[in-house]
Backbone as numpy.savetxt, mean C-alpha at the origin, in Angstrom:
# Nx Ny Nz CAx CAy CAz Cx Cy Cz
41.90 -45.22 -2.17 40.66 -44.71 -1.17 40.72 -42.86 -1.37
42.48 -42.54 -0.93 42.44 -41.27 -1.08 41.77 -40.66 -2.48
42.35 -41.52 -3.40 42.02 -41.13 -5.12 40.48 -40.94 -5.16
39.65 -41.57 -4.34 38.31 -41.81 -4.38 37.53 -40.76 -3.74
38.23 -40.27 -2.45 37.80 -39.37 -1.28 38.32 -38.28 -2.14
39.14 -37.80 -2.70 39.60 -35.98 -3.63 38.49 -36.29 -4.54
38.15 -37.31 -5.25 36.85 -36.83 -6.59 35.64 -36.73 -5.77
35.04 -37.55 -4.60 33.76 -36.69 -4.27 34.20 -35.53 -3.53
35.27 -35.28 -3.01 35.17 -33.56 -2.47 35.26 -32.82 -3.57
36.04 -33.28 -5.18 35.93 -32.23 -5.92 34.76 -32.11 -6.45
33.86 -33.43 -6.57 32.58 -33.40 -7.19 32.02 -32.10 -6.21
31.77 -32.52 -4.73 31.13 -31.80 -3.66 31.27 -30.07 -3.83
32.66 -29.72 -4.32 32.88 -28.57 -4.33 32.08 -27.59 -5.41
32.37 -28.40 -6.22 31.74 -27.89 -7.89 30.35 -28.00 -7.98
29.68 -28.63 -6.79 27.73 -28.84 -6.97 28.05 -27.58 -6.08
28.34 -26.93 -5.26 28.20 -25.79 -4.08 28.55 -24.96 -5.11
29.73 -24.38 -5.82 29.79 -23.90 -6.87 28.97 -23.41 -7.76
28.71 -24.58 -8.28 27.23 -24.59 -9.24 26.06 -23.57 -8.70
25.64 -24.35 -7.56 24.32 -23.68 -6.62 24.67 -22.32 -6.14
25.91 -21.71 -5.95 26.07 -20.53 -5.47 26.28 -19.37 -6.64
26.46 -20.17 -7.97 26.30 -19.54 -9.09 24.96 -19.10 -9.50
23.90 -20.27 -9.25 22.41 -20.38 -9.73 21.92 -19.27 -8.80
22.11 -19.22 -7.39 21.72 -18.46 -6.56 22.33 -17.05 -6.99
23.24 -16.77 -7.14 23.86 -15.42 -7.82 23.27 -15.04 -9.10
23.05 -15.77 -10.01 22.30 -15.40 -10.99 20.53 -15.45 -10.78
20.46 -15.90 -9.88 18.64 -15.77 -9.53 18.12 -14.02 -8.69
19.17 -14.28 -8.13 18.97 -12.83 -7.37 19.73 -11.58 -8.04
20.18 -11.79 -9.29 20.44 -10.67 -9.71 19.24 -10.67 -11.01
18.68 -11.45 -11.29 17.33 -11.48 -12.33 15.75 -11.00 -11.65
16.14 -11.35 -9.77 14.84 -10.66 -8.89 15.12 -9.27 -8.36
16.26 -8.93 -8.79 17.04 -7.28 -8.71 16.80 -6.45 -9.87
16.83 -7.21 -11.37 16.19 -6.68 -12.56 14.67 -6.44 -12.11
14.10 -7.43 -12.00 12.77 -7.62 -11.96 12.12 -6.27 -11.44
12.76 -6.27 -9.88 12.31 -5.20 -8.95 12.68 -3.84 -9.58
13.37 -3.80 -9.76 14.03 -2.30 -10.93 12.51 -2.24 -11.78
12.54 -2.99 -13.09 11.69 -2.77 -13.53 9.92 -2.21 -13.31
9.98 -3.12 -12.00 8.55 -3.06 -11.52 8.54 -1.77 -10.63
9.40 -0.96 -10.06 9.44 -0.29 -9.16 9.71 0.88 -10.06
10.71 1.05 -11.04 10.55 2.46 -12.07 9.58 2.62 -12.65
8.63 1.62 -13.42 7.66 1.72 -13.99 6.35 2.80 -12.97
6.05 1.63 -12.16 4.97 2.31 -10.87 5.29 3.51 -10.41
6.81 4.13 -9.93 7.26 5.05 -9.44 6.32 6.12 -9.85
6.49 6.26 -11.25 6.26 7.83 -11.90 4.10 7.66 -11.98
4.08 6.94 -12.24 2.25 6.52 -11.96 1.78 6.80 -10.30
2.80 5.85 -9.72 2.22 6.48 -8.19 1.64 7.18 -7.95
2.75 8.49 -8.09 3.22 9.66 -7.48 1.91 10.44 -8.37
1.87 10.43 -9.68 1.11 10.92 -11.13 -0.63 10.34 -10.48
-0.74 9.66 -10.33 -2.15 9.29 -10.18 -3.01 9.95 -8.75
-1.85 9.52 -7.54 -2.42 10.27 -6.04 -2.55 11.44 -6.26
-1.70 12.17 -6.80 -1.82 13.74 -6.68 -3.04 14.35 -7.77
-2.90 13.68 -8.58 -5.19 13.82 -9.27 -5.90 13.10 -8.75
-5.74 12.26 -8.14 -6.67 12.15 -6.93 -7.31 13.24 -6.22
-5.95 13.91 -5.90 -5.88 14.76 -4.49 -6.59 16.34 -5.02
-5.79 16.31 -6.73 -6.12 17.51 -7.05 -7.93 17.51 -7.60
-8.49 16.53 -7.67 -9.87 16.12 -8.33 -10.57 16.49 -7.19
-10.41 15.79 -5.80 -11.43 16.29 -4.82 -11.38 17.71 -4.31
-10.08 18.26 -4.50 -9.80 19.23 -4.17 -10.64 20.84 -4.49
-10.58 20.32 -6.31 -11.15 21.48 -6.90 -12.37 20.96 -7.53
-13.22 20.47 -7.52 -14.27 19.85 -7.58 -15.21 19.36 -6.73
-16.34 20.67 -6.16 -16.98 20.46 -5.35 -18.12 19.56 -5.01
-18.57 18.63 -6.42 -19.57 17.51 -6.10 -18.33 16.52 -5.96
-17.27 16.47 -5.90 -16.73 15.22 -4.91 -16.24 15.68 -3.65
-16.42 16.25 -2.96 -15.95 16.76 -1.80 -16.88 16.47 -0.65
-17.42 15.22 -0.79 -18.06 14.18 0.51 -17.09 13.69 1.31
-17.32 13.68 2.64 -16.50 13.25 3.54 -15.60 11.88 3.26
-16.26 11.33 2.71 -15.57 9.84 2.20 -14.48 9.97 1.48
-15.22 11.32 -0.03 -13.87 11.68 -0.96 -12.55 12.22 -0.70
-13.11 13.01 0.89 -12.44 14.06 1.29 -10.92 12.54 2.06
-11.69 11.87 2.66 -10.57 10.84 3.35 -10.18 10.34 2.20
-10.36 9.64 1.12 -9.42 8.89 0.24 -8.63 9.85 -0.30
-8.86 11.54 -0.44 -7.96 11.94 -1.21 -6.65 12.09 0.16
-6.92 12.04 1.35 -6.16 11.80 2.46 -5.12 10.70 2.31
-5.75 9.69 1.90 -5.15 8.03 1.68 -4.05 8.38 0.21
-4.59 9.23 -0.25 -3.95 9.23 -1.66 -2.46 10.17 -0.98
-2.54 11.16 -0.30 -1.50 12.08 -0.35 -0.38 10.80 0.79
-0.80 9.88 1.49 0.21 8.99 1.78 0.68 8.46 0.66
-0.09 7.87 -0.35 0.62 6.43 -1.64 1.47 7.86 -2.01
1.29 8.94 -2.35 1.92 10.01 -2.95 3.13 9.88 -2.22
3.24 9.55 -1.15 4.60 9.88 0.05 5.26 8.42 -0.16
4.61 7.42 -0.61 5.07 6.36 -0.75 6.08 6.55 -2.07
5.23 6.67 -2.91 6.01 6.81 -4.54 7.33 8.15 -4.30
6.84 9.06 -3.50 8.44 10.27 -3.96 9.45 9.85 -2.81
8.87 9.23 -1.84 10.27 8.47 -1.14 10.61 7.44 -0.84
9.62 6.35 -0.62 10.09 4.49 -0.70 10.58 4.04 -2.14
9.72 4.23 -3.16 10.29 3.52 -4.27 10.99 4.39 -5.08
11.77 5.44 -5.24 12.56 6.01 -5.93 13.90 5.82 -5.04
13.64 5.56 -3.61 15.12 4.61 -2.99 15.17 3.40 -2.81
13.73 2.44 -3.02 13.88 1.25 -3.24 14.89 0.91 -4.77
14.42 1.96 -5.93 15.54 1.75 -7.03 16.49 1.93 -6.86
17.18 3.01 -5.91 18.58 2.93 -5.75 18.93 2.06 -5.05
18.54 1.36 -3.52 19.06 0.28 -3.25 19.64 -1.18 -4.13
18.62 -1.40 -5.19 18.39 -2.58 -5.64 19.62 -1.77 -7.15
19.63 -0.91 -7.52 20.70 -0.95 -8.74 22.19 -0.76 -7.97
22.36 -0.47 -6.78 23.58 -0.66 -6.29 23.92 -1.94 -5.92
22.87 -2.39 -5.54 23.17 -4.24 -5.25 23.45 -4.72 -6.39
22.85 -4.46 -7.23 23.23 -5.25 -8.76 24.46 -4.55 -9.52
25.25 -3.88 -9.54 26.35 -3.49 -9.72 27.40 -3.83 -8.33
27.09 -4.80 -7.66 27.86 -4.95 -6.23 28.59 -4.47 -5.33
27.93 -2.65 -5.01 27.88 -2.13 -4.59 27.05 -1.86 -3.24
27.26 -2.93 -2.11 26.35 -3.17 -1.28 26.59 -2.34 -0.15
27.55 -1.64 0.09 27.82 -1.44 1.29 26.98 0.34 1.05
27.09 1.08 -0.17 26.23 2.03 -0.51 24.23 1.50 -0.21
24.11 0.49 -0.93 23.18 -0.41 -0.97 22.49 -0.51 0.41
23.30 -0.91 1.04 23.35 -0.72 2.60 22.31 0.23 3.45
23.18 1.49 2.98 22.79 2.66 3.49 21.81 3.31 3.20
21.57 3.02 2.00 20.14 3.51 1.86 19.35 2.91 2.11
19.37 1.43 2.09 18.28 0.55 2.49 17.64 1.09 4.11
18.96 1.26 5.02 19.01 1.05 6.50 18.21 2.50 6.94
18.87 3.96 6.23 18.67 5.52 6.65 17.59 6.00 5.49
17.35 5.17 4.45 16.13 5.62 3.56 14.80 5.35 3.39
15.33 4.34 2.67 13.86 3.52 2.76 13.42 2.69 3.27
14.07 1.47 4.12 13.27 1.45 5.31 12.23 1.94 6.12
12.92 3.50 6.44 12.29 4.40 7.12 11.23 4.72 6.43
11.35 5.29 5.43 10.35 5.81 4.32 9.23 4.98 4.38
8.98 3.68 4.09 8.58 2.42 3.82 7.75 2.67 5.11
8.23 2.05 6.12 7.89 2.11 7.58 6.58 3.35 8.04
7.37 4.52 7.71 6.31 5.53 7.64 4.98 5.90 6.96
5.36 5.45 5.40 4.51 4.96 4.90 3.21 3.81 5.09
3.77 3.08 5.58 2.85 1.75 5.63 2.11 2.19 7.17
2.82 3.26 7.95 2.12 3.53 9.18 0.86 4.41 9.01
1.23 5.45 8.38 0.54 6.48 7.75 -0.96 5.88 6.91
-0.79 4.89 6.17 -1.48 4.42 5.09 -2.67 3.47 6.14
-2.06 2.89 7.38 -2.90 1.91 8.02 -4.00 2.86 8.99
-3.05 3.78 9.41 -3.89 4.71 10.25 -4.98 5.45 9.70
-4.47 5.97 8.19 -5.48 6.29 7.36 -6.56 5.47 7.05
-6.08 4.43 6.71 -7.45 3.17 6.23 -8.27 3.10 7.40
-7.79 3.17 8.94 -9.07 3.02 9.75 -9.54 4.35 10.01
-8.98 5.14 9.68 -10.24 6.64 9.91 -11.28 6.45 8.60
-11.29 6.21 7.80 -11.73 5.60 6.17 -12.37 4.73 6.77
-12.51 3.99 7.53 -13.21 2.37 7.68 -14.19 3.49 8.82
-13.75 4.09 10.04 -14.55 4.43 10.90 -15.46 5.67 10.46
-14.91 6.27 9.33 -15.98 7.03 8.38 -17.08 6.31 8.13
-16.37 5.29 7.59 -18.06 4.39 6.58 -19.10 3.76 8.11
-18.33 3.55 8.91 -18.90 2.75 10.14 -19.93 3.99 11.00
-19.85 5.10 10.66 -20.16 5.84 11.57 -21.47 6.20 10.40
-21.29 6.34 9.12 -22.02 7.01 8.27 -23.23 6.02 7.53
-23.09 4.61 8.39 -24.11 3.75 7.84 -24.83 2.89 9.37
-23.92 2.80 9.98 -24.37 2.53 11.61 -24.72 3.18 12.79
-24.14 4.23 12.66 -24.43 5.84 13.48 -24.72 6.96 12.71
-25.92 7.40 11.71 -26.09 7.72 11.03 -26.56 9.53 11.42
-27.23 9.35 12.53 -27.55 10.71 12.93 -26.02 11.29 13.70
-25.10 10.68 14.13 -23.51 11.22 14.60 -23.04 11.67 13.81
-23.01 11.30 12.16 -22.05 11.46 11.25 -21.89 12.70 11.11
-22.58 14.00 10.91 -22.47 15.44 11.17 -21.53 15.94 12.15
-21.56 15.39 13.48 -20.99 15.94 14.41 -19.84 15.41 14.79
-19.90 14.09 14.37 -18.49 13.44 14.65 -17.40 13.52 13.14
-17.92 13.61 12.17 -17.16 13.32 10.64 -16.70 14.71 10.40
-16.26 15.60 11.20 -16.51 17.22 10.66 -15.18 17.05 10.15
-15.03 18.67 9.30 -13.48 19.02 8.65 -12.23 19.18 9.90
-13.13 19.57 10.47 -11.82 20.21 11.40 -10.95 18.49 12.11
-12.44 18.11 12.75 -11.69 16.62 13.06 -11.07 15.67 12.26
-11.30 15.90 10.67 -10.47 15.08 9.83 -9.24 16.05 10.05
-8.66 17.06 9.74 -8.14 17.67 9.39 -6.99 17.28 10.67
-7.49 17.33 12.13 -6.54 17.31 13.40 -6.47 15.39 13.12
-7.15 14.84 12.92 -6.66 12.92 12.77 -5.53 13.00 11.86
-6.07 13.81 10.95 -4.58 13.30 9.52 -3.04 14.10 10.15
-3.42 15.49 10.84 -2.36 15.67 11.15 -1.53 15.00 12.30
-2.17 14.08 13.12 -1.39 13.63 14.34 -1.10 12.25 13.37
-1.84 11.48 12.68 -1.53 10.81 11.63 0.00 10.95 10.89
0.04 12.21 10.32 1.54 12.51 10.03 2.51 12.71 10.96
2.28 12.85 11.68 3.19 13.07 12.98 4.07 12.13 13.48
2.45 10.93 13.72 3.07 9.53 14.45 3.94 9.15 13.33
3.96 9.13 12.12 4.32 8.83 11.13 5.54 8.89 11.18
6.01 9.89 10.52 7.04 10.93 10.61 8.25 10.48 11.83
7.66 10.63 13.26 8.11 10.35 14.18 8.94 8.32 14.27
7.98 7.62 13.52 8.05 6.34 13.71 9.27 6.64 12.87
9.59 7.13 11.37 10.61 7.16 10.84 12.42 7.78 11.51
11.89 8.91 12.61 12.61 9.52 13.19 13.24 8.35 14.05
12.55 8.23 15.23 12.71 7.41 16.13 13.63 5.91 15.85
13.24 5.53 14.85 13.52 4.02 13.89 15.07 4.03 14.31
16.05 4.92 14.40 17.06 5.24 14.22 17.74 5.35 16.03
16.70 5.69 16.96 17.24 5.69 17.87 16.85 4.84 19.19
15.33 3.99 18.82 14.86 3.07 19.44 14.19 2.07 18.51
14.86 1.49 17.77 14.49 0.87 17.06 13.72 -0.62 16.94
13.77 -1.04 18.39 12.73 -2.22 18.58 11.75 -1.47 19.30
11.54 -0.61 19.98 10.33 -0.30 20.79 9.80 0.28 19.72
9.99 1.21 18.61 9.28 1.69 17.17 8.94 0.28 16.12
9.40 -0.66 16.40 9.00 -2.17 15.61 7.89 -2.84 16.77
7.93 -2.27 17.84 7.09 -3.16 18.76 5.78 -2.32 18.55
5.70 -1.05 18.72 4.97 -0.38 18.20 4.14 -0.47 17.17
5.17 -0.42 15.88 4.37 -0.47 14.96 3.71 -1.63 14.72
4.26 -2.58 15.34 3.50 -4.19 15.16 2.41 -4.45 15.63
2.29 -3.66 17.38 0.85 -3.42 17.76 -0.02 -2.50 17.06
0.32 -1.86 16.25 -0.26 -0.65 15.36 -1.30 -1.68 14.63
-0.23 -2.74 13.73 -0.82 -3.28 12.92 -2.05 -4.09 13.25
-1.43 -4.49 14.15 -2.71 -5.75 15.18 -4.11 -4.98 15.00
-3.93 -3.94 15.94 -5.17 -3.47 16.39 -5.78 -2.74 15.15
-5.13 -2.35 14.17 -5.62 -1.76 12.80 -6.57 -2.80 12.02
-5.46 -3.94 11.87 -6.40 -5.69 11.45 -7.58 -5.77 12.09
-7.68 -5.47 13.10 -8.77 -6.00 14.39 -9.79 -5.38 14.29
-9.70 -4.03 14.26 -10.52 -2.72 14.02 -11.16 -2.92 12.90
-10.12 -3.15 11.78 -11.06 -2.50 10.50 -11.91 -4.00 9.91
-11.13 -5.26 10.44 -12.07 -6.37 10.13 -13.43 -6.40 11.04
-13.18 -6.07 12.27 -14.94 -5.78 13.07 -15.80 -4.98 12.51
-14.87 -3.91 11.89 -15.96 -2.92 11.39 -16.85 -3.39 10.22
-15.70 -3.55 9.21 -16.47 -4.63 8.06 -17.54 -5.90 8.33
-17.50 -6.57 9.38 -18.01 -7.65 9.74 -19.91 -6.49 10.33
-19.37 -6.07 10.97 -21.15 -4.79 11.21 -21.40 -4.05 9.89
-20.55 -3.81 9.43 -20.98 -2.93 8.35 -22.14 -3.81 6.88
-21.08 -5.17 7.00 -21.72 -5.88 6.27 -23.12 -6.47 7.00
-23.55 -6.68 8.30 -24.49 -7.24 8.43 -25.27 -5.87 8.38
-25.14 -4.38 8.70 -26.17 -3.41 8.87 -26.57 -3.16 7.22
-25.72 -2.75 6.31 -26.07 -3.13 5.19 -27.47 -4.25 4.95
-26.86 -5.41 5.00 -28.26 -6.61 4.52 -28.93 -6.16 5.35
-29.40 -5.51 6.50 -30.50 -4.93 7.50 -31.21 -3.92 6.60
-30.43 -3.02 6.16 -31.00 -1.74 4.80 -31.44 -2.41 3.94
-31.08 -3.47 3.20 -31.82 -3.87 2.15 -32.63 -4.81 2.24
-32.89 -5.37 3.47 -34.07 -6.35 3.96 -35.14 -4.90 3.74
-34.85 -3.87 4.62 -35.60 -2.97 4.92 -36.35 -2.12 3.69
-35.54 -2.07 2.63 -35.69 -1.50 1.23 -36.61 -2.55 0.95
-36.55 -4.30 1.09 -37.69 -5.01 0.16 -38.70 -5.03 0.90
-38.60 -4.76 2.25 -40.33 -5.60 3.11 -40.61 -3.63 3.15
-40.64 -2.72 3.33 -40.93 -1.48 3.59 -40.88 -0.83 2.41
-41.89 0.42 2.57 -42.01 1.50 1.79 -40.84 2.92 2.28
-40.14 2.67 1.33 -39.33 4.06 1.79 -38.97 5.38 1.20
-38.99 5.79 1.24 -38.72 7.55 0.76 -37.81 7.38 -0.66
-37.52 8.26 -1.85 -36.44 8.10 -2.70 -35.54 8.73 -2.31
-35.43 9.81 -1.43 -34.43 10.20 -1.05 -33.52 9.43 0.09
-34.47 8.54 0.66 -34.02 7.14 1.75 -32.83 6.55 0.85
-33.49 6.08 -0.38 -32.81 5.12 -1.00 -31.79 5.56 -1.87
-31.75 6.94 -2.31 -30.56 7.40 -2.84 -29.54 7.63 -1.78
-29.71 7.51 -0.68 -28.63 7.95 0.29 -28.25 6.47 0.90
-29.13 5.54 0.75 -28.62 4.23 0.90 -27.63 3.92 -0.30
-27.81 3.73 -1.58 -27.31 3.59 -2.73 -25.98 4.60 -2.47
-25.58 5.67 -2.43 -24.52 6.59 -2.21 -23.58 6.04 -1.18
-23.98 5.89 0.55 -23.29 5.18 1.06 -22.77 3.60 0.70
-23.49 3.15 0.44 -22.78 1.84 -0.36 -22.21 1.23 -1.10
-22.28 2.72 -2.26 -21.20 2.49 -3.23 -20.01 3.22 -2.99
-20.14 4.03 -1.57 -19.01 4.60 -0.67 -18.00 3.44 -0.03
-19.09 2.42 0.50 -18.14 1.55 1.41 -17.87 0.42 0.35
-18.14 0.52 -0.86 -17.95 -0.99 -1.46 -16.34 -0.30 -2.36
-16.18 1.34 -2.44 -15.22 1.70 -2.98 -13.93 1.20 -1.44
-14.28 1.38 -0.28 -13.20 0.97 0.97 -13.07 -0.22 1.02
-13.88 -1.20 0.91 -13.81 -2.41 0.70 -12.53 -2.75 -0.33
-12.49 -2.10 -1.64 -11.80 -2.51 -2.68 -10.05 -2.43 -2.32
-10.67 -1.23 -1.47 -9.61 -0.18 -1.09 -8.36 -1.49 -0.11
-9.36 -1.88 0.80 -8.62 -2.79 1.59 -8.37 -3.91 1.32
-8.94 -4.18 0.05 -8.71 -5.71 -0.60 -7.23 -5.46 -1.00
-7.23 -4.23 -1.72 -5.94 -4.33 -2.55 -4.91 -4.83 -1.90
-4.68 -3.97 -0.59 -3.80 -4.01 0.60 -3.51 -5.42 0.82
-4.92 -6.11 1.55 -4.53 -7.84 1.62 -3.95 -8.07 0.77
-4.63 -8.10 -0.60 -3.49 -8.88 -2.06 -2.31 -8.50 -2.15
-2.02 -7.56 -2.00 -0.51 -7.43 -1.88 0.41 -7.89 -0.76
-0.54 -8.11 0.38 0.49 -8.53 1.46 0.35 -9.81 1.41
-0.77 -10.38 1.01 -0.77 -12.06 1.08 0.09 -12.37 0.11
0.13 -11.71 -1.27 1.04 -12.05 -2.37 2.46 -11.79 -1.97
2.84 -11.07 -1.31 4.34 -11.48 -1.00 4.60 -11.66 0.45
3.58 -12.23 1.22 3.60 -13.45 1.95 3.75 -14.53 1.80
3.01 -15.01 0.71 3.20 -16.12 -0.34 4.46 -16.22 -0.92
4.90 -14.94 -1.07 6.41 -15.48 -1.70 7.71 -15.35 -0.95
6.98 -14.64 0.61 8.21 -14.86 1.43 8.44 -16.29 1.87
7.16 -16.77 2.74 7.11 -18.64 2.70 7.87 -19.49 1.73
7.31 -19.01 0.61 8.24 -19.66 -0.69 10.05 -19.86 -0.54
9.96 -18.36 -0.18 11.47 -18.74 -0.32 11.92 -19.29 0.89
11.37 -19.26 2.08 11.74 -19.53 3.41 11.83 -21.07 3.39
10.45 -21.23 2.69 10.59 -23.30 2.39 11.85 -23.90 1.98
12.29 -23.11 0.72 13.94 -23.26 -0.09 14.74 -23.76 1.74
14.96 -22.90 2.26 16.19 -23.09 2.88 16.98 -22.13 3.02
16.33 -20.92 2.51 17.99 -20.17 2.17 17.84 -19.26 3.63
19.17 -19.29 3.68 19.67 -17.96 5.14 19.04 -16.57 4.89
19.46 -15.89 5.96 18.62 -14.74 5.97 19.18 -13.79 5.06
20.64 -14.02 4.93 21.55 -13.04 4.25 21.22 -13.64 2.73
21.34 -14.74 2.37 20.38 -15.44 1.21 19.33 -14.55 0.57
18.21 -14.85 1.41 17.13 -14.22 1.41 16.66 -12.85 1.05
18.05 -11.93 1.69 17.67 -10.41 1.38 17.35 -10.28 0.16
17.56 -10.44 -0.80 17.11 -10.03 -2.34 15.25 -10.21 -2.37
14.83 -11.31 -2.11 13.61 -12.10 -2.14 12.77 -11.20 -0.79
13.46 -10.73 -0.05 12.25 -9.97 1.45 12.47 -8.73 0.67
13.28 -8.36 0.12 13.24 -6.87 -0.62 11.88 -6.74 -1.91
12.15 -7.87 -2.44 11.02 -8.26 -3.59 9.59 -8.09 -2.82
9.37 -8.60 -1.52 8.11 -8.22 -1.17 8.13 -6.73 -0.72
8.70 -6.12 -0.24 7.96 -4.81 0.09 7.86 -3.97 -1.34
8.58 -4.51 -2.48 8.16 -3.82 -3.93 6.49 -4.19 -4.36
6.14 -5.78 -3.85 4.84 -6.13 -3.88 3.77 -5.17 -3.21
4.40 -5.26 -1.73 3.38 -4.24 -0.85 3.44 -2.81 -1.51
4.54 -2.44 -2.13 4.72 -1.17 -2.00 3.40 -0.66 -3.29
3.53 -1.52 -4.37 2.54 -1.64 -5.18 1.07 -1.20 -4.72
0.37 -1.80 -3.63 -0.85 -1.10 -3.20 -1.23 0.48 -3.54
0.11 1.40 -3.18 -0.29 2.88 -3.66 -0.19 3.17 -5.17
-0.12 2.15 -6.04 -0.79 2.49 -7.16 -2.08 1.67 -7.37
-2.48 1.09 -7.14 -3.66 0.22 -7.23 -4.90 1.33 -6.32
-4.44 1.76 -5.64 -5.71 2.88 -4.89 -6.10 4.06 -5.83
-5.25 4.81 -6.07 -6.01 5.71 -7.35 -6.49 4.84 -8.64
-6.03 3.44 -9.07 -7.20 3.30 -9.94 -8.20 3.07 -9.48
-8.28 2.10 -8.44 -9.76 1.74 -7.70 -10.85 3.33 -7.73
-10.32 4.32 -7.53 -10.86 5.45 -7.50 -11.41 5.73 -8.66
-10.40 5.79 -9.35 -11.09 6.00 -10.76 -11.97 5.55 -11.12
-11.51 4.07 -11.39 -12.82 2.82 -11.62 -13.99 3.02 -11.03
-14.30 2.81 -9.60 -15.15 3.36 -9.07 -16.07 4.93 -9.13
-15.12 5.57 -9.48 -15.93 7.16 -9.26 -15.68 7.63 -11.13
-16.93 8.23 -11.34 -17.36 8.60 -13.03 -16.91 9.74 -12.87
-16.95 10.36 -11.70 -16.79 12.35 -12.18 -15.33 12.28 -11.93
-14.67 11.64 -11.24 -13.52 11.18 -11.43 -12.79 11.38 -12.29
-13.22 10.04 -12.99 -12.58 9.64 -14.60 -12.89 10.73 -15.47
-14.05 11.50 -15.52 -14.30 12.81 -16.41 -12.98 13.88 -16.18
-12.89 14.00 -14.79 -11.60 15.02 -14.60 -10.30 15.19 -15.03
-9.95 13.45 -15.04 -9.10 12.84 -14.86 -7.99 12.80 -16.54
-9.24 11.84 -17.46 -9.19 11.82 -18.68 -8.91 12.78 -19.67
-9.44 13.73 -19.62 -8.83 15.18 -20.47 -7.57 15.29 -19.81
-6.98 15.40 -18.56 -5.60 15.41 -18.60 -4.66 14.38 -19.30
-5.17 13.28 -19.41 -4.34 12.37 -20.21 -4.09 12.50 -21.53
-5.31 12.79 -22.30 -5.88 13.25 -23.54 -5.03 14.73 -23.92
-4.85 15.72 -23.14 -3.82 16.65 -23.84 -2.12 16.16 -23.41
-2.40 15.25 -22.53 -1.23 14.87 -22.60 -0.39 14.22 -23.66
-1.39 13.21 -24.62 -1.08 12.24 -25.46 -1.24 13.31 -26.54
-2.01 14.22 -27.04 -1.44 15.53 -28.04 -0.18 16.19 -27.88
0.17 16.62 -26.52 1.44 17.25 -26.68 2.24 16.27 -26.76
2.35 15.03 -26.48 3.69 13.96 -26.76 2.89 13.15 -28.02
2.42 13.28 -28.94 2.01 12.37 -30.40 3.07 11.47 -30.49
4.30 11.40 -30.07 5.10 10.58 -30.47 5.13 9.43 -29.55
4.56 9.78 -27.81 4.59 8.43 -27.20 3.23 7.69 -27.67
């Protein structure tokens, strides 16, 4: 009986050891994938968002209120590319070489705060972009008075202050900040969802009016222009929803496997990588949707290719 129990214990210990080795191997593979994705995305995130800002700033034809707000949103995406993504790569590299104490410092004091500030800022800017579209389509007569350059500058400045304060206060009163940010996320989602329901119904009403009534060519052009800008913001919101949904699906699949919090930390960080990819998708959406932006940006890349023919 003793021999049988020893054999059983030995087999159990071997199985546990094999599972631990398999988990460790999986974690390393996940880390390597994270490093590859983030290292590849980071320079393009910074470059493309800066190009969006420069294109809007230097081209009068692009300086509509909607494009100015998208350029402000691009600044928040560039911020994520400059702070959250490089710190994420450092965190993953140190964990890969088993320097977990250094990785923990980078994650707690740089990466988490930068990502929290960046996502807070992005959500606030998305609310502002959605509000501008709501006023432009639903309350057209109030648009010139509500959406002014001064109001945009003040709103954007306040959003940046709030975002940076969440980063700083995270180390002083973390639970209060997380509660505040959680409330902000809920408010943002509710506001954006309700706004797009209203915008969808208003767009249908305008289309019905165009089909049943005779309208001027100027009114038709205004509708087409505003509707195109609305579709762009829908794609931007959709890219954020896509990244969050993918990260949520991945996280749920990890939780269903029954991993502990300590074991799943690598997979939770992979969810952050998916969320940060939204900052790369946004400028790609702008270039895809706006022909003028493409005309400005494509010559830049053609000059870059001529200067670096080996690449």
